XYZ file of C-alpha atoms in Angstrom:
694
model
C 87.883 82.946 145.256
C 88.381 86.377 143.671
C 86.256 87.488 140.706
C 87.978 87.546 137.282
C 89.455 90.915 136.331
C 87.327 92.650 133.726
C 89.218 93.929 130.659
C 87.400 96.974 129.207
C 89.560 96.805 126.034
C 87.982 93.461 125.122
C 84.550 95.146 125.249
C 85.788 97.899 122.936
C 87.257 95.308 120.573
C 83.969 93.396 120.508
C 82.038 96.616 119.863
C 84.344 97.463 116.921
C 83.821 93.985 115.443
C 80.032 94.386 115.756
C 80.128 97.823 114.092
C 82.312 96.552 111.224
C 79.934 93.649 110.619
C 76.909 95.950 110.653
C 78.485 98.461 108.266
C 79.603 95.764 105.809
C 76.140 94.204 106.031
C 74.561 97.516 105.062
C 77.192 98.143 102.350
C 76.234 94.789 100.856
C 72.516 95.572 100.857
C 73.012 99.115 99.525
C 75.781 98.703 96.938
C 75.401 95.043 95.898
C 71.746 94.160 96.360
C 70.486 97.735 95.791
C 68.125 97.138 98.705
C 68.995 99.372 101.695
C 67.510 98.414 105.070
C 68.369 101.550 107.063
C 68.407 105.280 106.340
C 71.520 107.166 105.269
C 71.476 109.007 108.596
C 71.513 105.748 110.570
C 74.341 104.386 108.402
C 76.365 107.572 108.960
C 75.824 107.248 112.723
C 77.278 103.709 112.712
C 80.251 104.818 110.622
C 80.995 107.820 112.871
C 80.816 105.619 115.966
C 83.318 103.151 114.483
C 85.646 105.922 113.357
C 85.601 107.545 116.808
C 86.459 104.255 118.551
C 89.307 103.586 116.127
C 90.693 107.081 116.682
C 90.706 106.431 120.427
C 92.142 102.918 120.032
C 94.295 102.970 116.856
C 95.867 99.623 117.803
C 92.468 98.016 117.039
C 92.322 99.253 113.416
C 92.443 96.349 110.933
C 92.945 96.165 107.167
C 89.324 95.121 106.614
C 87.816 98.044 108.501
C 85.321 100.103 106.447
C 87.170 103.238 107.630
C 90.230 102.125 105.654
C 88.511 102.439 102.284
C 89.877 105.972 101.873
C 92.898 107.103 103.769
C 95.975 106.071 101.850
C 98.518 108.773 101.081
C 99.045 109.760 97.418
C 101.483 107.486 95.572
C 104.463 108.573 93.498
C 104.071 105.690 91.072
C 102.051 102.463 90.718
C 103.906 99.253 91.540
C 103.844 96.364 89.074
C 101.981 93.172 90.021
C 102.485 89.854 88.233
C 99.250 87.852 87.996
C 99.439 84.311 89.360
C 97.258 83.201 86.449
C 97.194 85.258 83.199
C 94.212 87.549 82.714
C 93.294 86.589 79.159
C 91.412 88.854 76.798
C 88.542 87.470 74.697
C 88.283 86.793 70.985
C 85.407 88.602 69.265
C 82.681 87.608 66.819
C 80.269 90.021 65.154
C 77.853 87.838 63.172
C 75.781 84.717 63.745
C 77.819 82.588 61.328
C 81.030 83.597 63.169
C 79.549 82.395 66.460
C 78.474 79.184 64.713
C 82.087 78.658 63.628
C 83.231 79.232 67.234
C 80.862 76.465 68.369
C 82.102 74.138 65.616
C 85.653 74.593 66.877
C 84.491 73.620 70.367
C 82.812 70.483 69.010
C 85.897 69.519 67.015
C 88.187 70.123 69.990
C 85.981 68.010 72.283
C 85.321 65.337 69.619
C 81.578 66.075 69.753
C 79.266 65.727 66.736
C 78.863 69.050 64.923
C 75.591 70.659 65.970
C 75.690 69.224 69.509
C 73.776 71.309 72.057
C 76.198 72.996 74.452
C 75.046 74.702 77.635
C 76.369 78.245 77.905
C 76.168 81.161 80.305
C 75.436 84.484 78.612
C 76.682 87.626 80.366
C 76.695 91.251 79.279
C 80.104 92.550 78.210
C 80.666 95.722 80.209
C 82.668 98.632 78.868
C 85.011 99.261 81.780
C 88.383 98.214 83.151
C 89.223 94.624 84.118
C 90.715 94.181 87.600
C 92.000 91.363 89.797
C 91.087 91.303 93.514
C 93.262 89.224 95.845
C 91.973 88.038 99.241
C 94.263 86.540 101.886
C 92.506 84.686 104.711
C 89.287 86.326 103.552
C 90.715 89.894 103.676
C 91.069 92.110 100.581
C 94.836 92.698 100.357
C 95.692 93.592 96.761
C 93.950 94.898 93.661
C 95.516 95.229 90.220
C 94.677 96.231 86.664
C 94.776 93.653 83.870
C 97.743 95.369 82.198
C 99.183 93.137 79.487
C 97.484 90.074 80.998
C 100.709 88.912 82.637
C 101.554 91.991 84.659
C 99.353 94.852 85.856
C 99.528 97.864 88.155
C 98.631 97.696 91.845
C 95.689 100.000 92.577
C 94.570 98.539 95.918
C 93.886 101.872 97.637
C 91.784 103.082 94.717
C 89.754 99.864 94.539
C 89.021 100.103 98.272
C 87.059 103.279 97.538
C 84.496 101.181 95.589
C 82.016 100.120 98.248
C 80.635 97.245 96.159
C 84.006 95.520 96.697
C 83.867 93.703 100.054
C 86.784 94.303 102.418
C 86.148 90.766 103.724
C 84.609 87.796 101.969
C 81.122 87.235 103.341
C 81.534 88.643 106.862
C 77.777 88.822 107.369
C 76.519 85.338 106.488
C 74.868 84.086 109.687
C 76.708 86.883 111.482
C 80.105 85.167 111.245
C 83.135 85.273 109.001
C 83.308 82.360 106.590
C 86.189 79.923 107.252
C 88.224 81.138 104.281
C 91.956 80.469 104.235
C 94.962 81.125 102.043
C 94.641 82.995 98.734
C 91.823 83.559 96.282
C 91.572 85.961 93.320
C 88.271 87.374 92.068
C 88.106 89.105 88.703
C 85.692 91.773 87.619
C 85.044 94.894 85.585
C 85.072 98.364 87.157
C 82.735 100.767 85.389
C 81.172 104.206 85.615
C 77.491 104.878 84.973
C 76.379 107.216 82.215
C 74.848 109.528 84.827
C 78.111 109.765 86.774
C 80.033 110.487 83.552
C 77.695 113.392 82.819
C 78.103 114.767 86.364
C 81.890 114.434 86.178
C 82.140 116.053 82.722
C 79.854 118.930 83.774
C 82.167 119.519 86.726
C 85.295 119.357 84.531
C 83.762 121.706 81.940
C 83.210 124.364 84.629
C 86.890 124.100 85.574
C 88.026 124.228 81.938
C 89.432 120.689 82.150
C 89.330 118.227 79.207
C 86.248 116.004 79.140
C 86.221 112.205 79.220
C 85.155 110.733 75.868
C 83.187 107.804 77.326
C 82.483 105.839 80.497
C 85.347 103.430 79.899
C 87.956 106.182 79.651
C 86.469 107.851 82.719
C 86.589 104.625 84.759
C 90.159 103.867 83.672
C 91.296 107.424 84.364
C 89.658 107.417 87.780
C 91.272 104.133 88.813
C 94.729 105.296 87.763
C 94.774 108.338 90.045
C 97.816 108.428 92.323
C 95.663 110.054 95.018
C 92.890 107.658 96.170
C 90.825 110.613 97.378
C 90.341 111.651 93.735
C 89.114 108.144 92.903
C 86.784 108.219 95.909
C 85.202 111.453 94.634
C 83.970 109.616 91.539
C 81.246 106.999 91.831
C 82.720 103.800 90.438
C 81.035 100.397 90.535
C 81.999 96.807 89.743
C 80.571 93.532 88.447
C 82.543 90.390 89.366
C 82.451 87.493 86.929
C 85.450 85.132 87.158
C 87.778 83.205 89.426
C 91.529 83.652 89.061
C 94.085 81.821 91.158
C 92.921 80.006 94.274
C 94.148 77.518 96.820
C 91.486 74.767 97.069
C 90.860 75.430 100.745
C 90.312 79.105 99.942
C 86.713 78.302 99.130
C 86.157 76.027 102.072
C 86.426 72.856 100.032
C 83.474 73.892 97.833
C 83.591 72.241 94.430
C 81.818 73.871 91.508
C 80.694 71.891 88.483
C 79.450 74.869 86.465
C 80.321 78.514 85.920
C 76.823 79.564 86.979
C 77.283 77.810 90.328
C 80.408 79.922 90.810
C 78.483 83.117 89.990
C 75.921 82.162 92.622
C 78.715 81.610 95.156
C 80.149 85.028 94.279
C 76.870 86.725 95.112
C 76.438 84.762 98.341
C 79.994 85.704 99.318
C 79.356 89.428 99.102
C 80.427 90.233 95.542
C 78.295 92.143 93.071
C 77.401 90.186 89.934
C 75.369 91.330 86.975
C 71.705 90.336 87.421
C 71.155 89.613 83.718
C 73.479 86.576 83.432
C 71.534 83.595 82.126
C 72.012 79.890 81.378
C 71.075 78.947 77.804
C 70.920 75.472 76.331
C 72.084 75.924 72.742
C 73.228 78.280 69.995
C 69.671 79.322 69.141
C 69.089 80.548 72.699
C 72.419 82.403 72.582
C 71.152 84.227 69.508
C 67.856 85.049 71.236
C 69.695 86.492 74.257
C 71.971 88.544 71.986
C 69.045 89.936 69.966
C 67.173 90.778 73.165
C 70.056 92.899 74.422
C 70.753 94.540 71.061
C 67.337 96.130 71.582
C 67.658 96.796 75.324
C 71.303 97.755 75.797
C 70.754 101.516 75.515
C 68.299 101.388 78.420
C 71.069 100.251 80.801
C 72.553 102.861 83.166
C 76.064 101.704 82.155
C 77.741 100.916 78.837
C 77.839 97.390 77.383
C 79.118 96.532 73.919
C 78.236 92.874 73.557
C 77.526 89.526 75.184
C 80.157 87.185 76.642
C 79.263 83.537 76.024
C 80.975 80.955 78.257
C 80.755 77.165 78.235
C 78.980 76.458 81.532
C 80.542 73.067 82.356
C 83.853 73.693 84.155
C 85.311 70.315 83.162
C 84.695 71.189 79.516
C 86.325 74.575 80.101
C 89.378 72.789 81.465
C 89.559 70.439 78.485
C 89.235 73.317 76.037
C 91.966 75.350 77.740
C 93.281 78.550 76.177
C 95.543 79.926 73.487
C 98.290 82.369 74.450
C 95.825 85.257 74.533
C 92.262 83.954 74.926
C 90.249 81.027 76.369
C 88.792 78.557 73.851
C 85.627 78.194 75.954
C 84.477 81.820 75.813
C 83.825 84.423 73.143
C 82.630 88.027 73.021
C 79.674 88.406 70.660
C 79.745 92.138 69.939
C 76.695 94.286 69.328
C 76.391 95.972 65.909
C 78.656 98.988 65.709
C 77.076 102.420 65.659
C 77.252 103.780 62.102
C 77.382 107.512 61.394
C 77.432 109.621 58.247
C 80.444 111.807 57.428
C 82.317 113.313 54.477
C 85.760 112.440 53.061
C 87.776 115.671 53.079
C 90.970 114.011 51.820
C 92.888 110.731 51.657
C 96.372 110.417 53.155
C 98.819 107.531 53.052
C 100.658 106.439 56.222
C 103.808 104.322 56.278
C 104.025 101.725 59.055
C 107.076 100.165 60.729
C 107.195 97.305 58.190
C 106.910 99.773 55.295
C 103.253 98.952 54.619
C 101.330 101.834 53.033
C 97.896 102.371 54.580
C 95.407 104.826 53.064
C 93.429 106.842 55.616
C 90.331 108.928 54.947
C 90.457 112.385 56.547
C 86.848 112.937 57.676
C 84.535 115.724 58.654
C 84.552 115.140 62.465
C 81.678 112.970 63.711
C 80.920 111.475 67.147
C 80.625 107.677 67.238
C 79.954 105.838 70.504
C 81.107 108.844 72.523
C 84.364 109.324 70.561
C 85.036 112.109 68.044
C 86.278 110.502 64.811
C 88.150 112.607 62.251
C 89.944 109.874 60.289
C 89.236 106.270 59.286
C 91.255 103.444 57.795
C 90.692 102.441 54.161
C 93.014 99.432 54.672
C 94.551 99.061 51.183
C 94.149 99.902 47.488
C 91.826 96.916 46.909
C 89.451 98.249 49.577
C 89.458 101.702 47.951
C 88.571 100.107 44.591
C 85.869 97.909 46.152
C 84.213 100.849 47.914
C 84.982 103.239 45.040
C 85.616 105.907 47.669
C 86.598 109.368 46.437
C 87.606 112.648 48.027
C 84.390 114.599 48.624
C 82.188 111.481 49.042
C 79.552 111.169 51.752
C 80.255 107.920 53.600
C 79.080 105.726 56.452
C 81.664 105.228 59.203
C 81.842 102.859 62.175
C 84.395 101.862 64.817
C 85.391 98.289 63.927
C 85.413 96.176 67.081
C 84.369 99.315 68.939
C 87.897 100.711 68.465
C 89.280 101.390 64.967
C 87.284 103.774 62.741
C 86.661 102.506 59.203
C 84.620 103.501 56.153
C 81.964 100.850 55.456
C 79.979 102.335 52.563
C 79.881 105.223 50.097
C 76.647 107.157 49.488
C 77.040 107.292 45.725
C 73.581 108.797 45.229
C 74.837 111.916 47.047
C 77.613 112.592 44.519
C 77.698 115.979 42.803
C 80.312 115.189 40.145
C 83.006 117.186 41.936
C 84.402 114.159 43.799
C 88.004 113.229 42.985
C 89.273 109.690 42.460
C 92.267 108.662 44.540
C 95.360 107.124 42.989
C 97.829 105.212 45.135
C 101.312 106.815 45.072
C 104.064 105.087 43.131
C 106.680 106.516 45.479
C 106.741 106.663 49.285
C 105.055 109.940 50.353
C 107.807 110.549 52.916
C 111.147 109.361 51.502
C 110.170 109.243 47.793
C 111.493 105.710 47.368
C 109.594 103.740 44.671
C 107.047 101.485 46.390
C 106.929 97.728 45.803
C 104.011 95.304 45.488
C 105.061 91.822 46.730
C 103.623 88.967 44.714
C 100.480 87.475 46.236
C 99.848 90.422 48.601
C 97.300 93.225 48.415
C 99.492 95.760 50.210
C 102.149 98.093 48.831
C 105.379 98.723 50.737
C 108.137 101.282 51.052
C 111.332 99.156 50.893
C 113.551 101.892 52.376
C 114.484 100.727 55.879
C 115.775 104.242 56.658
C 112.423 105.889 55.805
C 111.673 108.292 58.672
C 108.109 107.092 59.151
C 109.219 103.442 59.295
C 111.971 104.261 61.774
C 109.672 106.286 64.051
C 106.970 103.606 64.163
C 109.574 100.894 64.659
C 110.995 102.692 67.709
C 107.501 103.352 69.089
C 106.668 99.645 68.735
C 109.919 98.731 70.515
C 109.015 100.990 73.459
C 105.424 99.701 73.742
C 104.091 97.911 76.823
C 103.994 94.466 75.213
C 107.580 94.846 74.015
C 110.434 96.404 76.012
C 108.025 98.747 77.870
C 109.958 102.020 78.081
C 107.696 104.652 79.624
C 107.919 108.435 79.055
C 108.860 107.930 75.384
C 105.971 108.730 73.053
C 105.527 109.300 69.296
C 106.170 113.060 69.446
C 109.430 112.681 71.357
C 110.551 109.902 69.002
C 109.771 112.094 66.004
C 111.911 114.918 67.392
C 114.792 112.587 68.270
C 114.750 111.119 64.753
C 114.484 114.554 63.097
C 117.553 115.714 65.049
C 119.383 112.499 63.968
C 119.907 111.568 67.621
C 118.496 108.066 67.023
C 118.182 105.918 63.904
C 116.970 102.643 65.417
C 115.581 101.475 68.802
C 119.011 100.523 70.175
C 120.209 104.122 69.825
C 117.951 104.961 72.805
C 120.528 103.258 75.043
C 123.252 105.717 74.036
C 121.318 108.961 74.533
C 122.737 111.497 76.993
C 120.820 113.956 79.137
C 122.357 116.830 77.185
C 121.005 115.406 73.920
C 117.503 114.926 75.338
C 117.517 118.485 76.704
C 117.972 119.710 73.117
C 114.309 118.799 72.540
C 111.892 121.736 72.902
C 110.080 122.019 76.266
C 112.136 119.176 77.764
C 113.094 119.791 81.402
C 115.845 118.248 83.486
C 113.490 116.014 85.508
C 111.714 114.729 82.379
C 115.049 113.978 80.719
C 116.218 112.073 83.799
C 112.942 110.081 83.902
C 113.555 108.999 80.297
C 117.126 107.930 81.054
C 115.955 105.997 84.145
C 113.295 104.130 82.134
C 115.788 103.284 79.383
C 118.247 101.993 81.984
C 115.536 99.881 83.625
C 114.701 98.279 80.272
C 118.220 96.834 79.949
C 117.007 93.745 81.813
C 114.185 92.318 79.692
C 112.865 88.934 78.628
C 114.196 87.730 75.286
C 110.646 87.149 73.998
C 109.644 90.778 74.643
C 112.815 92.095 73.026
C 112.230 89.857 69.998
C 108.680 91.148 69.665
C 109.946 94.728 69.984
C 112.370 94.282 67.094
C 109.334 94.375 64.814
C 110.373 91.496 62.565
C 107.657 90.943 60.000
C 105.178 88.195 61.005
C 106.718 87.954 64.509
C 103.972 88.680 67.008
C 104.051 87.939 70.740
C 103.294 84.220 70.302
C 106.026 83.633 67.696
C 108.473 85.604 69.860
C 107.668 83.301 72.798
C 108.205 80.214 70.615
C 111.591 81.488 69.447
C 112.732 82.389 72.968
C 111.667 78.921 74.142
C 113.864 77.203 71.540
C 116.864 79.561 71.505
C 118.663 81.121 74.445
C 120.025 84.280 72.773
C 119.831 86.523 69.723
C 123.301 85.340 68.725
C 122.015 81.773 68.555
C 118.988 82.845 66.502
C 121.189 84.784 64.066
C 123.338 81.683 63.440
C 120.427 79.302 62.771
C 119.710 78.056 59.252
C 116.267 78.396 57.693
C 115.345 74.716 58.122
C 115.729 74.893 61.911
C 113.091 77.613 62.164
C 110.670 75.550 60.079
C 111.032 72.613 62.470
C 109.507 74.614 65.333
C 105.855 73.828 65.978
C 103.763 76.916 65.205
C 106.235 78.505 62.782
C 105.399 78.082 59.103
C 107.544 78.677 56.005
C 106.598 82.356 55.601
C 107.413 83.234 59.220
C 110.618 81.183 59.104
C 111.756 82.992 55.938
C 111.024 86.392 57.495
C 112.936 85.616 60.719
C 115.877 84.117 58.825
C 116.059 87.073 56.425
C 116.006 89.639 59.255
C 118.728 87.988 61.333
C 121.012 87.668 58.319
C 120.618 91.388 57.521
C 123.044 94.204 58.272
C 120.443 95.765 60.593
C 120.464 92.671 62.813
C 124.285 92.695 62.925
C 124.259 96.338 64.066
C 121.618 95.534 66.698
C 123.665 92.647 68.111
C 126.733 94.872 68.300
C 124.803 97.643 70.093
C 123.282 95.167 72.575
C 126.801 94.220 73.681
C 127.962 97.843 73.930
C 124.877 98.832 75.943
C 125.224 95.853 78.348
C 121.629 94.745 77.760
C 120.667 91.485 79.504
C 118.136 89.432 77.549
C 116.539 86.873 79.856
C 115.761 83.622 78.052
C 112.826 81.367 78.938
C 115.290 78.891 80.439
C 116.670 81.592 82.748
C 113.136 82.716 83.550
C 112.276 79.260 84.876
C 112.024 79.173 88.655
C 114.030 75.917 88.734
C 115.611 73.623 86.152
C 114.235 70.167 85.415
C 113.807 67.582 82.667
C 111.078 69.855 81.252
C 113.261 72.962 80.863
C 113.167 74.015 77.218
C 110.964 71.018 76.318
C 107.471 70.864 74.772
C 104.917 69.031 76.949
C 101.414 67.952 75.872
C 98.666 66.690 78.216
C 95.885 64.368 77.079
C 93.062 62.487 78.776
C 91.296 63.191 82.080
C 93.842 64.061 84.784
C 93.175 62.673 88.257
C 95.682 64.363 90.577
C 95.694 67.907 89.202
C 93.858 70.111 86.719
C 95.093 70.786 83.201
C 95.699 74.404 84.160
C 97.747 73.442 87.228
C 99.848 71.023 85.156
C 100.576 73.540 82.392
C 101.401 76.244 84.951
C 103.890 73.867 86.615
C 105.526 73.070 83.264
C 106.022 76.812 82.680
C 107.545 77.213 86.159
C 110.037 74.528 85.193
C 110.929 76.339 81.980
C 108.914 74.042 79.726
C 106.467 74.849 76.931
C 102.891 73.547 77.325
C 101.385 72.700 73.950
C 98.019 71.490 72.682
C 99.146 69.401 69.704
C 101.535 66.494 69.135
C 104.140 66.288 66.363
C 107.612 64.797 65.887
C 109.193 67.717 67.788
C 107.063 67.184 70.941
C 109.296 66.288 73.919
C 106.802 64.581 76.280
C 103.145 63.561 76.312
C 101.535 63.153 79.752
C 98.484 60.865 79.653
C 95.548 60.667 82.023
C 92.403 58.547 81.943
C 90.914 57.788 78.499
C 93.593 59.524 76.362
C 92.560 60.358 72.822
C 94.233 60.807 69.457
C 97.194 62.708 70.965
C 98.251 59.495 72.722
C 98.090 57.554 69.435
C 100.105 60.252 67.646
C 102.732 60.183 70.407
C 103.128 56.423 69.959
C 103.277 56.809 66.171
C 105.985 59.514 66.360
C 107.929 57.797 69.144
C 107.400 60.663 71.596
C 108.219 59.773 75.256
C 104.976 59.083 77.174
C 104.563 59.756 80.908
C 101.699 58.826 83.198
C 100.618 61.194 85.988
C 102.793 59.560 88.647
C 105.900 59.840 86.446
C 105.066 63.494 85.779
C 104.642 64.135 89.521
C 107.960 62.429 90.262
C 109.822 64.807 87.905
C 108.047 67.779 89.461
C 108.842 66.566 92.994
C 112.519 65.993 92.143
C 112.673 69.610 90.954
C 111.386 70.725 94.368
C 108.196 72.281 93.017
C 104.666 71.827 94.323
C 101.651 71.822 92.036
C 99.213 74.504 93.147
């Protein structure tokens, strides 16, 4: 009997696998555990050996190879990625009584006695950029920014340059790859250390390049480089802290009962988590943790601006759910804002897109939290009176929420007698129209809808990311287009020609074409985004979504009587009046006419639905403990079928789906005569629509 033929390629393949495992093992110990076990020279030797073998046998290169971290060619543009599960932002609190109110809301929502002890996990809130990491069969395949929470930008090649991000999930546990299947998303925050920011800014200063204001801007700017080699030249890091979408078998059938258990699994699976996360048993311990880090935060090598507090019990998280923009089971408890002294050099009045007049203090420049501040909001005339702020005053300034500069106090003992009181203008500072003061409001308004400032800010709002999302059109370009009378409202953008755009100073042919291409692309947009972009007073993103769920077109909305708006859950009398007034105006009629002429397609929620079903366009509420699927899975499925998940029951609710031990929502449904479905009936409707719950 002849001996089996030896295949030398199989030996090479095995050697490559061994080298990859060793390198990832050492990456984990160096970048995640901060506990290297070999010298840099030995690590480099392993890496060079792997790279040489892959160069000789390119057919053996795999996506998860450590050599593939940097090597992608520069991109022309970032592709858009739609998140399978929205990446919510967090609501903020700043004071102990605000956190107490947050806990009371939790107790009320869960029908717990006020003052009940709730177990939380406290985590530091890092000042970086949120990202979503997708793993297929255990391999890192896609990374994206948070974006607007629904859609982000794909930055996979750039994220691969961060060595704390594993190319494979846990390839080194017991020397074997974990049996991970299907899809799993891990969420985290990419950040830059203070030391790396200093090194980078020193380097940029020598080249005469603009400096980054803070670590967050530097991290965001580094991740959004079209050339991954630029990103790789900057030392970025990451802390992972949350689970996004997953197929149950993606985590090997592991079931977590608490958030802290999940954090532990993250670390064991090769992801870097923050070492200071802690379980606390009640509100008092939350406060102790927060106070501890108020004192210690500046000693950290990276920036943190608060503490994130999460309900630890995952079943409670599921019951609490989320609003359209934030989870109900988590809150960001911000650290006290840095307060600096400055001087008021003047007070200007700005006119917003709704006509609201906002006074702004022009300040002697001062650096606050790494940002140079030269102006600060005074909010309204009542705030000016309350502070008694005058031109020439010395004042204390902070960045409210870490973002918007505001004057918080006047140093009246520093007055010299030369300070000048400020009087609010009786006419608009731009169009000289007499201002109005609506009854019951603190703000003054310019009523002139043709006021240049109002028009410019209206168009800028329309072009913003959360609205129609037209790139390459910024405030300066809008100002020039309005000044040249080339546009008078947002819809005029769709009738611009290249020749007209080229009239603008320093506008080249390629830039003009980019603008036209972006405008053309925006002709196919969701009705809810377009509604939000119209800037109707009191119509934010949530109200726009409610309107697009109940009406299929702007024409339908414009024909609706006031009472119909008031019947929609979540829309009160003031919002209804504002929407009704706008769509009966001459401006709305002109907009509708221009939409037709420009061939703009507004995609309604019903059209957005993957498939049609009994739930399309209907409001669905879930109550009780669900046995066959999670609350999140159920609500996601309703959205896929064009329905509207809701958290409260009223006479306009279409269906209530009940699980085990339903509460007051079930009783309300019976009282109002709302159709009630059990889980099996719900599943039957879903199955008939050809959709699987996942």
